[in-house]
Amino acid sequence: MKFIFVDNPNEGGIKGAQVFKNALANNAKTFGLATGSTPISTYNEITKSNLDFSNKISFNLDEYIGLKPTNPQSYHFYMNKYLFSVKPFAQSYLLNGLATSEEAELARYDRLLEKYPIDLQLLGIGKNGHIGFNEPGTPFDLTSHKVKLTESTIKTNSRFFNNINEVPKYAFSMGIRSIMSSKQILLEAYGENKADAVAKMINGPVTEQLPASILQTHQNVIVIVDEAAASKI
Ligand code: F6R
């Protein structure tokens, strides 16, 4: 793992956008994208830049089940708002949280991921060490799957909703196996509420109880952290 220590998320965004720029310079074709608070500064830097993704492909890590793409809490909506409206990709794939056949939807995503292997995958990390919506206990060898969100994740993500009862209980997520297939991984973490998860990701045992710990076994991982998130390393 290579570490980039930054003073704050804004500086992290500058470094994050640089990683995207380098990937483009190395002819990356497919980008794995994340949502949540963490990547916003990176997306802000990308939208201000002259980086061009118009002949690239993107995949998103996850989507809530049951939310329409027009719902402001959906990850479809988030991606349009923070990135795609300014930096469109040739093709952006997201899991469809309204799919009538969940099984067919997951198979569709896996087929696409096989066809377009990810060159750079952007990740945040949950307080409980999740990556994507792969919660503690998720087998490392899963590809796309349906997830029952943990109470911890529902509570943490309720900050984006009017109240906790509006937070969906289920989501679709790319699996750890798909994430680990990416050529390069960029994980960003900011703030002291990420400090425990970051420390265990780096120094703890590789265990399904801390999904991000699997990244210790990947050959090409960049971690951008601020002082607070790095405080327990
Ligand atoms: C989002 C995702 C999640 C988040 C994680 C951290 O697509 O897959 O794993 O990266 O929950 O969320 P924030 O950045 O809001 O702290």
Coordinates of N, CA and C and ligand atoms in Angstrom, one line a residue:
M1 N 0.8 -1.2 0.0 CA 0.0 0.0 0.0 C 0.9 1.2 0.0
K2 N 0.5 2.2 -0.8 CA 1.2 3.5 -0.8 C 0.3 4.5 -0.1
F3 N 0.9 5.3 0.8 CA 0.1 6.3 1.5 C 0.3 7.7 1.1
I4 N -0.7 8.5 1.0 CA -0.6 9.9 0.8 C -1.3 10.6 1.9
F5 N -0.5 11.3 2.7 CA -1.1 12.0 3.9 C -1.4 13.4 3.5
V6 N -2.6 13.8 3.9 CA -3.0 15.2 3.5 C -3.6 15.9 4.7
D7 N -3.7 17.2 4.6 CA -4.2 18.0 5.7 C -5.7 17.9 5.9
N8 N -6.4 17.8 4.8 CA -7.9 17.9 4.8 C -8.4 17.2 3.5
P9 N -9.7 17.0 3.5 CA -10.4 16.4 2.3 C -10.1 17.2 1.0
N10 N -10.1 18.5 1.1 CA -9.8 19.2 -0.1 C -8.5 18.9 -0.7
E11 N -7.5 18.8 0.1 CA -6.2 18.5 -0.4 C -6.2 17.0 -0.9
G12 N -7.0 16.2 -0.2 CA -7.1 14.8 -0.6 C -7.8 14.7 -2.0
G13 N -8.7 15.6 -2.3 CA -9.4 15.7 -3.6 C -8.4 16.0 -4.7
I14 N -7.5 16.9 -4.4 CA -6.5 17.3 -5.4 C -5.6 16.0 -5.7
K15 N -5.2 15.4 -4.6 CA -4.3 14.1 -4.8 C -5.2 13.0 -5.5
G16 N -6.4 12.9 -5.1 CA -7.3 11.9 -5.7 C -7.4 12.1 -7.2
A17 N -7.7 13.4 -7.6 CA -7.9 13.7 -9.0 C -6.6 13.4 -9.8
Q18 N -5.4 13.6 -9.1 CA -4.1 13.3 -9.7 C -4.0 11.8 -10.0
V19 N -4.5 11.0 -9.2 CA -4.5 9.5 -9.4 C -5.3 9.2 -10.6
F20 N -6.5 9.9 -10.8 CA -7.3 9.7 -12.0 C -6.6 10.1 -13.2
K21 N -5.9 11.3 -13.1 CA -5.1 11.8 -14.2 C -4.0 10.8 -14.7
N22 N -3.3 10.3 -13.7 CA -2.3 9.3 -14.0 C -2.8 8.1 -14.7
A23 N -4.0 7.6 -14.1 CA -4.6 6.5 -14.7 C -5.0 6.7 -16.2
L24 N -5.5 7.9 -16.5 CA -5.8 8.3 -17.9 C -4.6 8.3 -18.7
A25 N -3.5 8.8 -18.2 CA -2.2 8.9 -18.9 C -1.7 7.5 -19.2
N26 N -2.1 6.5 -18.3 CA -1.7 5.1 -18.5 C -2.7 4.4 -19.3
N27 N -3.6 5.1 -20.0 CA -4.6 4.5 -20.9 C -5.7 3.7 -20.2
A28 N -6.0 4.0 -18.9 CA -7.1 3.3 -18.3 C -8.4 3.6 -19.0
K29 N -9.2 2.5 -19.1 CA -10.4 2.6 -19.9 C -11.7 2.6 -19.0
T30 N -11.5 1.9 -17.9 CA -12.7 1.6 -17.0 C -12.4 2.1 -15.6
F31 N -13.4 2.8 -15.1 CA -13.2 3.4 -13.7 C -14.3 2.9 -12.8
G32 N -13.9 2.5 -11.6 CA -14.9 2.1 -10.6 C -15.1 3.3 -9.7
L33 N -16.4 3.6 -9.5 CA -16.7 4.9 -8.7 C -17.4 4.6 -7.4
A34 N -17.3 5.5 -6.5 CA -18.0 5.4 -5.2 C -18.8 6.6 -4.9
T35 N -19.7 6.5 -3.9 CA -20.5 7.6 -3.5 C -20.2 7.9 -2.1
G36 N -21.1 8.7 -1.4 CA -20.9 9.1 0.0 C -20.1 10.4 0.1
S37 N -19.8 10.8 1.3 CA -19.1 12.1 1.5 C -17.7 12.1 1.0
T38 N -17.0 10.9 1.2 CA -15.6 10.9 0.9 C -15.1 11.3 -0.5
P39 N -15.7 10.8 -1.6 CA -15.2 11.1 -2.9 C -15.6 12.5 -3.4
I40 N -16.4 13.3 -2.7 CA -16.9 14.5 -3.2 C -15.8 15.5 -3.6
S41 N -14.7 15.6 -2.7 CA -13.7 16.5 -3.1 C -12.9 16.1 -4.3
T42 N -12.8 14.8 -4.5 CA -12.1 14.3 -5.7 C -12.9 14.6 -6.9
Y43 N -14.2 14.3 -6.8 CA -15.1 14.6 -8.0 C -15.1 16.1 -8.2
N44 N -15.1 17.0 -7.2 CA -15.0 18.4 -7.4 C -13.8 18.8 -8.2
E45 N -12.6 18.2 -7.8 CA -11.4 18.5 -8.6 C -11.5 18.0 -10.0
I46 N -12.1 16.9 -10.2 CA -12.2 16.3 -11.5 C -13.1 17.2 -12.4
T47 N -14.2 17.7 -11.8 CA -15.1 18.5 -12.6 C -14.5 19.8 -13.0
K48 N -13.6 20.3 -12.1 CA -12.9 21.6 -12.4 C -11.8 21.4 -13.5
S49 N -11.3 20.2 -13.7 CA -10.2 19.9 -14.5 C -10.5 19.8 -16.0
N50 N -9.5 19.5 -16.8 CA -9.8 19.3 -18.2 C -9.7 17.8 -18.5
L51 N -9.8 17.0 -17.4 CA -9.7 15.5 -17.6 C -11.0 15.1 -18.5
D52 N -10.8 14.2 -19.4 CA -11.8 13.8 -20.3 C -12.1 12.3 -20.2
F53 N -13.4 12.0 -19.8 CA -13.8 10.6 -19.7 C -14.8 10.2 -20.8
S54 N -14.9 11.0 -21.8 CA -16.0 10.8 -22.8 C -15.9 9.6 -23.6
N55 N -14.7 8.9 -23.6 CA -14.6 7.6 -24.2 C -14.3 6.5 -23.2
K56 N -14.6 6.8 -22.0 CA -14.3 5.8 -20.9 C -15.6 5.2 -20.4
I57 N -15.4 4.1 -19.6 CA -16.6 3.4 -19.0 C -16.5 3.5 -17.5
S58 N -17.6 3.7 -16.8 CA -17.6 3.7 -15.4 C -18.6 2.6 -14.8
F59 N -18.2 2.1 -13.6 CA -19.1 1.3 -12.8 C -19.3 1.9 -11.5
N60 N -20.4 1.8 -10.9 CA -20.5 2.2 -9.5 C -20.5 1.0 -8.6
L61 N -20.1 1.2 -7.4 CA -19.9 0.1 -6.4 C -21.3 -0.4 -6.0
D62 N -22.3 0.5 -5.8 CA -23.5 0.0 -5.1 C -24.7 0.9 -5.4
E63 N -25.8 0.5 -5.0 CA -27.1 1.2 -5.1 C -28.1 0.7 -4.1
Y64 N -28.8 1.6 -3.5 CA -29.9 1.1 -2.6 C -31.0 0.4 -3.4
I65 N -31.6 -0.6 -2.8 CA -32.7 -1.3 -3.4 C -34.0 -0.5 -3.0
G66 N -34.8 -0.2 -4.1 CA -36.1 0.5 -3.9 C -36.1 1.9 -4.1
L67 N -34.9 2.6 -4.4 CA -35.0 4.0 -4.7 C -34.9 4.2 -6.2
K68 N -35.8 5.1 -6.7 CA -35.8 5.5 -8.1 C -34.5 6.3 -8.4
P69 N -34.0 6.3 -9.6 CA -32.8 7.1 -10.0 C -33.1 8.6 -9.8
T70 N -34.3 9.0 -9.8 CA -34.6 10.4 -9.6 C -34.7 10.8 -8.1
N71 N -34.6 9.8 -7.2 CA -34.7 10.1 -5.8 C -33.3 10.7 -5.4
P72 N -33.3 11.8 -4.8 CA -32.0 12.5 -4.4 C -31.1 11.7 -3.5
Q73 N -31.6 10.7 -2.9 CA -30.8 9.8 -2.0 C -30.2 8.6 -2.8
S74 N -30.7 8.4 -4.0 CA -30.1 7.3 -4.8 C -28.7 7.6 -5.3
Y75 N -28.0 6.6 -5.5 CA -26.6 6.8 -6.0 C -26.6 7.2 -7.4
H76 N -27.6 6.8 -8.2 CA -27.8 7.4 -9.6 C -27.8 8.9 -9.5
F77 N -28.6 9.4 -8.6 CA -28.8 10.9 -8.5 C -27.5 11.5 -8.1
Y78 N -26.9 10.9 -7.1 CA -25.6 11.4 -6.6 C -24.6 11.5 -7.7
M79 N -24.4 10.5 -8.5 CA -23.4 10.5 -9.5 C -23.7 11.5 -10.6
N80 N -24.9 11.7 -11.0 CA -25.2 12.8 -11.9 C -24.9 14.1 -11.3
K81 N -25.2 14.3 -10.1 CA -25.0 15.6 -9.4 C -23.5 15.9 -9.3
Y82 N -22.7 15.0 -8.8 CA -21.4 15.3 -8.5 C -20.4 15.1 -9.6
L83 N -20.7 14.3 -10.6 CA -19.8 14.0 -11.7 C -20.3 13.9 -13.1
F84 N -21.3 13.1 -13.3 CA -21.6 12.8 -14.7 C -22.2 14.0 -15.5
S85 N -22.9 14.9 -14.7 CA -23.5 16.1 -15.4 C -22.4 17.0 -16.0
V86 N -21.2 16.9 -15.4 CA -20.1 17.8 -15.9 C -19.1 16.9 -16.7
K87 N -18.9 15.7 -16.2 CA -17.9 14.8 -16.9 C -18.6 13.5 -17.3
P88 N -19.3 13.5 -18.4 CA -20.0 12.3 -18.9 C -19.0 11.2 -19.3
F89 N -19.3 10.0 -19.1 CA -18.5 8.9 -19.6 C -19.3 8.4 -20.8
A90 N -18.5 7.6 -21.7 CA -19.2 7.0 -22.9 C -20.3 6.1 -22.4
Q91 N -20.1 5.4 -21.3 CA -21.1 4.5 -20.7 C -20.9 4.4 -19.2
S92 N -21.9 4.7 -18.5 CA -21.9 4.5 -17.0 C -22.8 3.5 -16.5
Y93 N -22.3 2.4 -15.9 CA -23.1 1.3 -15.4 C -23.3 1.5 -13.9
L94 N -24.6 1.4 -13.5 CA -24.9 1.3 -12.1 C -25.9 0.2 -11.9
L95 N -25.9 -0.4 -10.7 CA -26.9 -1.4 -10.4 C -28.2 -0.7 -10.3
N96 N -29.2 -1.4 -10.8 CA -30.6 -0.9 -10.8 C -31.4 -1.4 -9.5
G97 N -31.5 -0.5 -8.6 CA -32.2 -0.8 -7.4 C -33.7 -1.1 -7.5
L98 N -34.2 -0.9 -8.7 CA -35.6 -1.2 -8.9 C -35.8 -2.4 -9.8
A99 N -34.8 -3.2 -10.1 CA -34.8 -4.3 -11.0 C -35.9 -5.3 -10.5
T100 N -36.7 -5.8 -11.4 CA -37.8 -6.7 -11.0 C -37.2 -8.1 -10.7
S101 N -36.2 -8.5 -11.4 CA -35.5 -9.7 -11.0 C -34.1 -9.4 -10.5
E102 N -34.0 -9.5 -9.2 CA -32.7 -9.2 -8.5 C -31.6 -10.1 -9.1
E103 N -31.9 -11.3 -9.3 CA -30.9 -12.3 -9.7 C -30.4 -11.9 -11.1
A104 N -31.3 -11.5 -12.0 CA -30.9 -11.2 -13.4 C -30.1 -9.9 -13.3
E105 N -30.4 -9.0 -12.5 CA -29.7 -7.7 -12.4 C -28.3 -7.9 -11.9
L106 N -28.1 -8.8 -10.9 CA -26.8 -9.1 -10.4 C -25.9 -9.8 -11.5
A107 N -26.6 -10.7 -12.2 CA -25.9 -11.5 -13.3 C -25.5 -10.5 -14.4
R108 N -26.4 -9.5 -14.7 CA -26.0 -8.5 -15.7 C -24.8 -7.8 -15.3
Y109 N -24.7 -7.3 -14.1 CA -23.6 -6.5 -13.6 C -22.3 -7.3 -13.7
D110 N -22.4 -8.6 -13.2 CA -21.2 -9.4 -13.3 C -20.7 -9.6 -14.7
R111 N -21.6 -9.8 -15.6 CA -21.2 -10.0 -17.0 C -20.5 -8.8 -17.5
L112 N -21.1 -7.6 -17.2 CA -20.4 -6.4 -17.7 C -19.1 -6.2 -17.0
L113 N -18.9 -6.5 -15.8 CA -17.7 -6.3 -15.1 C -16.6 -7.3 -15.7
E114 N -17.0 -8.4 -16.1 CA -16.1 -9.3 -16.8 C -15.7 -8.8 -18.1
K115 N -16.6 -8.2 -18.8 CA -16.3 -7.7 -20.2 C -15.4 -6.4 -20.1
Y116 N -15.7 -5.6 -19.1 CA -14.9 -4.3 -19.0 C -14.1 -4.3 -17.7
P117 N -13.0 -5.0 -17.6 CA -12.3 -5.0 -16.3 C -11.9 -3.6 -15.8
I118 N -12.0 -3.4 -14.5 CA -11.8 -2.0 -14.0 C -10.3 -1.8 -13.8
D119 N -9.9 -0.6 -14.3 CA -8.5 -0.2 -14.2 C -8.2 0.5 -12.9
L120 N -9.1 1.4 -12.5 CA -8.9 2.1 -11.2 C -10.2 2.1 -10.5
Q121 N -10.2 1.6 -9.3 CA -11.4 1.6 -8.4 C -11.2 2.5 -7.3
L122 N -12.2 3.5 -7.2 CA -12.2 4.4 -6.1 C -13.0 3.9 -4.9
L123 N -12.5 4.0 -3.7 CA -13.3 3.4 -2.5 C -13.3 4.4 -1.4
G124 N -14.4 4.5 -0.6 CA -14.3 5.0 0.7 C -14.3 3.8 1.7
I125 N -14.4 4.1 2.9 CA -14.4 3.0 3.9 C -15.5 3.3 5.0
G126 N -16.2 2.3 5.3 CA -17.2 2.5 6.4 C -16.6 2.5 7.8
K127 N -17.2 3.1 8.8 CA -16.8 3.0 10.1 C -16.5 1.6 10.6
N128 N -17.3 0.7 10.0 CA -17.1 -0.7 10.4 C -16.2 -1.5 9.5
G129 N -15.5 -0.7 8.6 CA -14.5 -1.4 7.7 C -15.1 -1.9 6.4
H130 N -16.4 -1.5 6.1 CA -17.0 -2.0 4.9 C -16.4 -1.3 3.7
I131 N -16.4 -1.9 2.5 CA -16.0 -1.3 1.3 C -17.1 -1.7 0.3
G132 N -17.5 -0.7 -0.5 CA -18.8 -0.9 -1.2 C -19.8 -1.1 -0.1
F133 N -20.8 -1.9 -0.3 CA -21.7 -2.2 0.8 C -21.4 -3.7 1.3
N134 N -20.1 -4.0 1.2 CA -19.7 -5.3 1.7 C -19.5 -5.2 3.2
E135 N -20.5 -5.6 4.0 CA -20.5 -5.4 5.4 C -19.6 -6.5 6.1
P136 N -19.2 -6.3 7.3 CA -18.4 -7.3 8.0 C -19.1 -8.7 8.0
G137 N -18.3 -9.7 7.7 CA -18.8 -11.0 7.6 C -19.1 -11.5 6.1
T138 N -19.1 -10.5 5.2 CA -19.3 -10.9 3.8 C -18.1 -11.7 3.3
P139 N -18.4 -12.9 2.6 CA -17.3 -13.7 2.1 C -16.5 -12.9 1.1
F140 N -15.2 -13.1 1.2 CA -14.3 -12.3 0.3 C -14.5 -12.7 -1.2
D141 N -15.1 -13.9 -1.5 CA -15.1 -14.4 -2.8 C -16.4 -14.1 -3.6
L142 N -17.3 -13.2 -3.0 CA -18.5 -12.9 -3.6 C -18.3 -11.9 -4.7
T143 N -19.1 -12.0 -5.8 CA -19.2 -11.0 -6.8 C -20.4 -10.1 -6.5
S144 N -21.1 -9.6 -7.4 CA -22.3 -8.7 -7.1 C -23.3 -9.5 -6.3
H145 N -23.9 -8.8 -5.3 CA -24.9 -9.5 -4.5 C -25.8 -8.5 -3.8
K146 N -26.8 -9.1 -3.2 CA -27.8 -8.2 -2.4 C -27.3 -8.2 -1.0
V147 N -27.4 -7.1 -0.3 CA -26.9 -6.9 1.0 C -28.0 -6.4 1.9
K148 N -28.0 -7.0 3.1 CA -28.9 -6.4 4.2 C -28.0 -5.5 5.0
L149 N -28.3 -4.2 4.9 CA -27.4 -3.2 5.6 C -27.4 -3.4 7.1
T150 N -26.3 -3.2 7.7 CA -26.2 -3.3 9.1 C -26.8 -2.1 9.8
E151 N -27.2 -2.3 11.1 CA -27.7 -1.1 11.8 C -26.7 0.0 11.8
S152 N -25.4 -0.3 11.9 CA -24.4 0.7 12.0 C -24.4 1.6 10.7
T153 N -24.5 0.9 9.5 CA -24.5 1.6 8.3 C -25.8 2.4 8.1
I154 N -26.9 1.8 8.5 CA -28.2 2.5 8.4 C -28.2 3.8 9.2
K155 N -27.6 3.7 10.4 CA -27.5 4.8 11.3 C -26.6 5.9 10.7
T156 N -25.4 5.4 10.3 CA -24.5 6.4 9.7 C -25.0 7.1 8.5
N157 N -25.7 6.3 7.6 CA -26.2 6.9 6.3 C -27.5 7.7 6.5
S158 N -28.1 7.6 7.7 CA -29.4 8.3 7.9 C -29.1 9.8 7.9
R159 N -27.9 10.3 8.0 CA -27.6 11.7 7.9 C -28.0 12.3 6.5
F160 N -28.1 11.5 5.5 CA -28.5 12.0 4.2 C -30.0 12.0 4.0
F161 N -30.7 11.3 4.9 CA -32.2 11.2 4.8 C -32.9 12.1 5.8
N162 N -34.2 12.3 5.5 CA -35.0 13.1 6.5 C -35.1 12.4 7.9
N163 N -35.3 11.1 7.9 CA -35.2 10.4 9.1 C -34.7 8.9 8.9
I164 N -34.4 8.2 9.9 CA -33.7 6.9 9.8 C -34.6 5.9 9.1
N165 N -36.0 6.1 9.3 CA -36.9 5.1 8.7 C -36.9 5.2 7.2
E166 N -36.4 6.2 6.6 CA -36.4 6.3 5.1 C -35.2 5.6 4.5
V167 N -34.2 5.3 5.4 CA -33.0 4.6 4.8 C -33.4 3.2 4.4
P168 N -33.1 2.9 3.1 CA -33.4 1.5 2.7 C -32.7 0.5 3.5
K169 N -33.3 -0.7 3.7 CA -32.7 -1.7 4.5 C -31.8 -2.7 3.7
Y170 N -31.9 -2.6 2.3 CA -31.2 -3.5 1.5 C -30.5 -2.7 0.4
A171 N -29.4 -3.2 -0.2 CA -28.7 -2.6 -1.3 C -28.2 -3.7 -2.2
F172 N -27.8 -3.3 -3.4 CA -27.0 -4.1 -4.2 C -25.5 -3.6 -4.1
S173 N -24.6 -4.5 -4.1 CA -23.2 -4.1 -4.1 C -22.3 -5.0 -5.0
M174 N -21.3 -4.4 -5.6 CA -20.2 -5.2 -6.2 C -19.6 -6.0 -5.0
G175 N -19.1 -7.1 -5.3 CA -18.5 -7.9 -4.3 C -17.0 -7.6 -4.1
I176 N -16.5 -8.2 -3.1 CA -15.1 -8.0 -2.8 C -14.2 -8.6 -3.9
R177 N -14.7 -9.7 -4.5 CA -13.9 -10.3 -5.5 C -13.8 -9.4 -6.7
S178 N -14.9 -8.7 -7.0 CA -14.9 -7.8 -8.2 C -14.0 -6.6 -7.9
I179 N -14.1 -6.1 -6.6 CA -13.2 -4.9 -6.2 C -11.8 -5.3 -6.3
M180 N -11.4 -6.5 -5.9 CA -10.0 -6.9 -5.9 C -9.5 -7.2 -7.3
S181 N -10.4 -7.4 -8.2 CA -10.0 -7.6 -9.6 C -9.5 -6.3 -10.3
S182 N -9.8 -5.2 -9.7 CA -9.4 -3.9 -10.3 C -7.8 -3.9 -10.3
K183 N -7.3 -3.3 -11.4 CA -5.8 -3.2 -11.5 C -5.2 -2.3 -10.4
Q184 N -5.9 -1.2 -10.2 CA -5.4 -0.3 -9.1 C -6.6 0.1 -8.3
I185 N -6.4 0.3 -7.0 CA -7.4 0.8 -6.1 C -7.0 2.0 -5.3
L186 N -7.9 3.0 -5.3 CA -7.6 4.2 -4.5 C -8.6 4.3 -3.4
L187 N -8.2 4.3 -2.2 CA -9.1 4.4 -1.0 C -8.8 5.7 -0.3
E188 N -9.9 6.4 -0.1 CA -9.7 7.7 0.6 C -10.5 7.6 1.9
A189 N -9.9 8.2 3.0 CA -10.6 8.2 4.3 C -10.3 9.5 5.0
Y190 N -11.3 10.2 5.5 CA -11.1 11.4 6.2 C -11.9 11.4 7.5
G191 N -11.3 12.0 8.5 CA -12.0 12.2 9.8 C -11.8 11.1 10.8
E192 N -11.9 11.5 12.1 CA -11.6 10.6 13.2 C -12.5 9.4 13.3
N193 N -13.7 9.5 12.7 CA -14.6 8.3 12.9 C -14.2 7.2 11.9
K194 N -13.2 7.5 11.1 CA -12.6 6.4 10.2 C -11.3 5.8 10.8
A195 N -10.8 6.4 11.9 CA -9.5 6.1 12.4 C -9.4 4.6 12.8
D196 N -10.4 4.0 13.5 CA -10.3 2.6 13.9 C -10.3 1.7 12.6
A197 N -11.2 2.0 11.7 CA -11.3 1.1 10.5 C -10.0 1.2 9.7
V198 N -9.4 2.4 9.6 CA -8.2 2.6 8.8 C -7.1 1.8 9.4
A199 N -7.0 1.9 10.8 CA -5.9 1.2 11.5 C -6.0 -0.3 11.3
K200 N -7.2 -0.8 11.4 CA -7.4 -2.3 11.3 C -7.2 -2.7 9.9
M201 N -7.6 -1.9 8.9 CA -7.4 -2.2 7.5 C -5.9 -2.4 7.2
I202 N -5.1 -1.6 7.9 CA -3.7 -1.6 7.6 C -2.9 -2.6 8.4
N203 N -3.2 -2.6 9.7 CA -2.4 -3.4 10.7 C -3.0 -4.6 11.2
G204 N -4.4 -4.7 11.0 CA -5.1 -5.9 11.6 C -4.9 -7.1 10.8
P205 N -5.4 -8.2 11.3 CA -5.4 -9.4 10.4 C -6.3 -9.3 9.2
V206 N -6.0 -10.0 8.2 CA -6.9 -10.0 7.0 C -8.1 -10.9 7.3
T207 N -9.3 -10.2 7.5 CA -10.4 -11.0 8.0 C -11.7 -10.4 7.4
E208 N -12.6 -11.4 7.1 CA -13.9 -10.9 6.6 C -14.7 -10.1 7.6
Q209 N -14.3 -10.1 8.9 CA -14.9 -9.2 9.8 C -14.6 -7.7 9.6
L210 N -13.5 -7.5 8.9 CA -13.1 -6.1 8.5 C -12.8 -6.1 7.0
P211 N -13.9 -6.0 6.2 CA -13.7 -6.2 4.8 C -12.5 -5.5 4.1
A212 N -12.3 -4.3 4.5 CA -11.2 -3.5 3.9 C -9.8 -4.1 4.1
S213 N -9.7 -5.0 5.1 CA -8.4 -5.6 5.4 C -7.9 -6.5 4.2
I214 N -8.8 -6.9 3.4 CA -8.4 -7.7 2.2 C -7.4 -6.9 1.3
L215 N -7.5 -5.5 1.4 CA -6.7 -4.7 0.5 C -5.2 -4.9 0.8
Q216 N -4.9 -5.4 2.0 CA -3.4 -5.7 2.3 C -2.9 -6.7 1.3
T217 N -3.7 -7.5 0.6 CA -3.3 -8.5 -0.3 C -3.3 -8.1 -1.8
H218 N -3.7 -6.8 -2.0 CA -3.7 -6.3 -3.4 C -2.4 -5.6 -3.7
Q219 N -1.9 -5.8 -4.9 CA -0.6 -5.3 -5.3 C -0.5 -3.8 -5.5
N220 N -1.6 -3.1 -5.8 CA -1.5 -1.8 -6.2 C -2.6 -0.9 -5.6
V221 N -2.4 -0.5 -4.3 CA -3.4 0.2 -3.6 C -2.8 1.6 -3.1
I222 N -3.5 2.6 -3.4 CA -3.1 4.0 -2.9 C -4.1 4.4 -1.8
V223 N -3.6 4.8 -0.7 CA -4.6 5.2 0.4 C -4.3 6.7 0.7
I224 N -5.3 7.5 0.5 CA -5.2 8.9 0.8 C -5.9 9.2 2.2
V225 N -5.2 9.6 3.2 CA -5.8 9.8 4.5 C -5.4 11.2 5.1
D226 N -6.3 11.8 5.8 CA -6.0 13.0 6.6 C -5.5 12.5 8.0
E227 N -5.0 13.5 8.7 CA -4.3 13.2 10.0 C -5.3 12.5 11.0
A228 N -6.6 12.9 11.0 CA -7.5 12.3 11.9 C -7.8 10.9 11.6
A229 N -7.9 10.6 10.3 CA -8.2 9.2 9.9 C -7.0 8.3 10.1
A230 N -5.8 9.0 10.1 CA -4.5 8.2 10.2 C -4.1 8.1 11.7
S231 N -4.9 8.7 12.6 CA -4.4 8.9 14.0 C -4.2 7.6 14.7
K232 N -4.8 6.5 14.3 CA -4.6 5.2 15.1 C -3.7 4.2 14.3
I233 N -3.1 4.6 13.3 CA -2.2 3.7 12.5 C -1.1 3.3 13.3
Ligands
F6R1 C1 -20.3 4.2 -1.3 C2 -19.8 3.1 -0.6 C3 -19.5 3.1 0.8 C4 -18.8 4.3 1.3 C5 -18.6 4.3 2.8 C6 -18.1 5.6 3.4 O1 -20.5 4.0 -2.7 O2 -19.6 2.1 -1.3 O3 -18.6 2.0 1.1 O4 -17.6 4.6 0.7 O5 -19.8 4.0 3.5 O6 -19.0 6.6 3.2 P1 -18.7 8.1 3.5 O7 -17.8 8.5 2.4 O8 -20.0 8.8 3.3 O9 -18.1 8.2 4.8

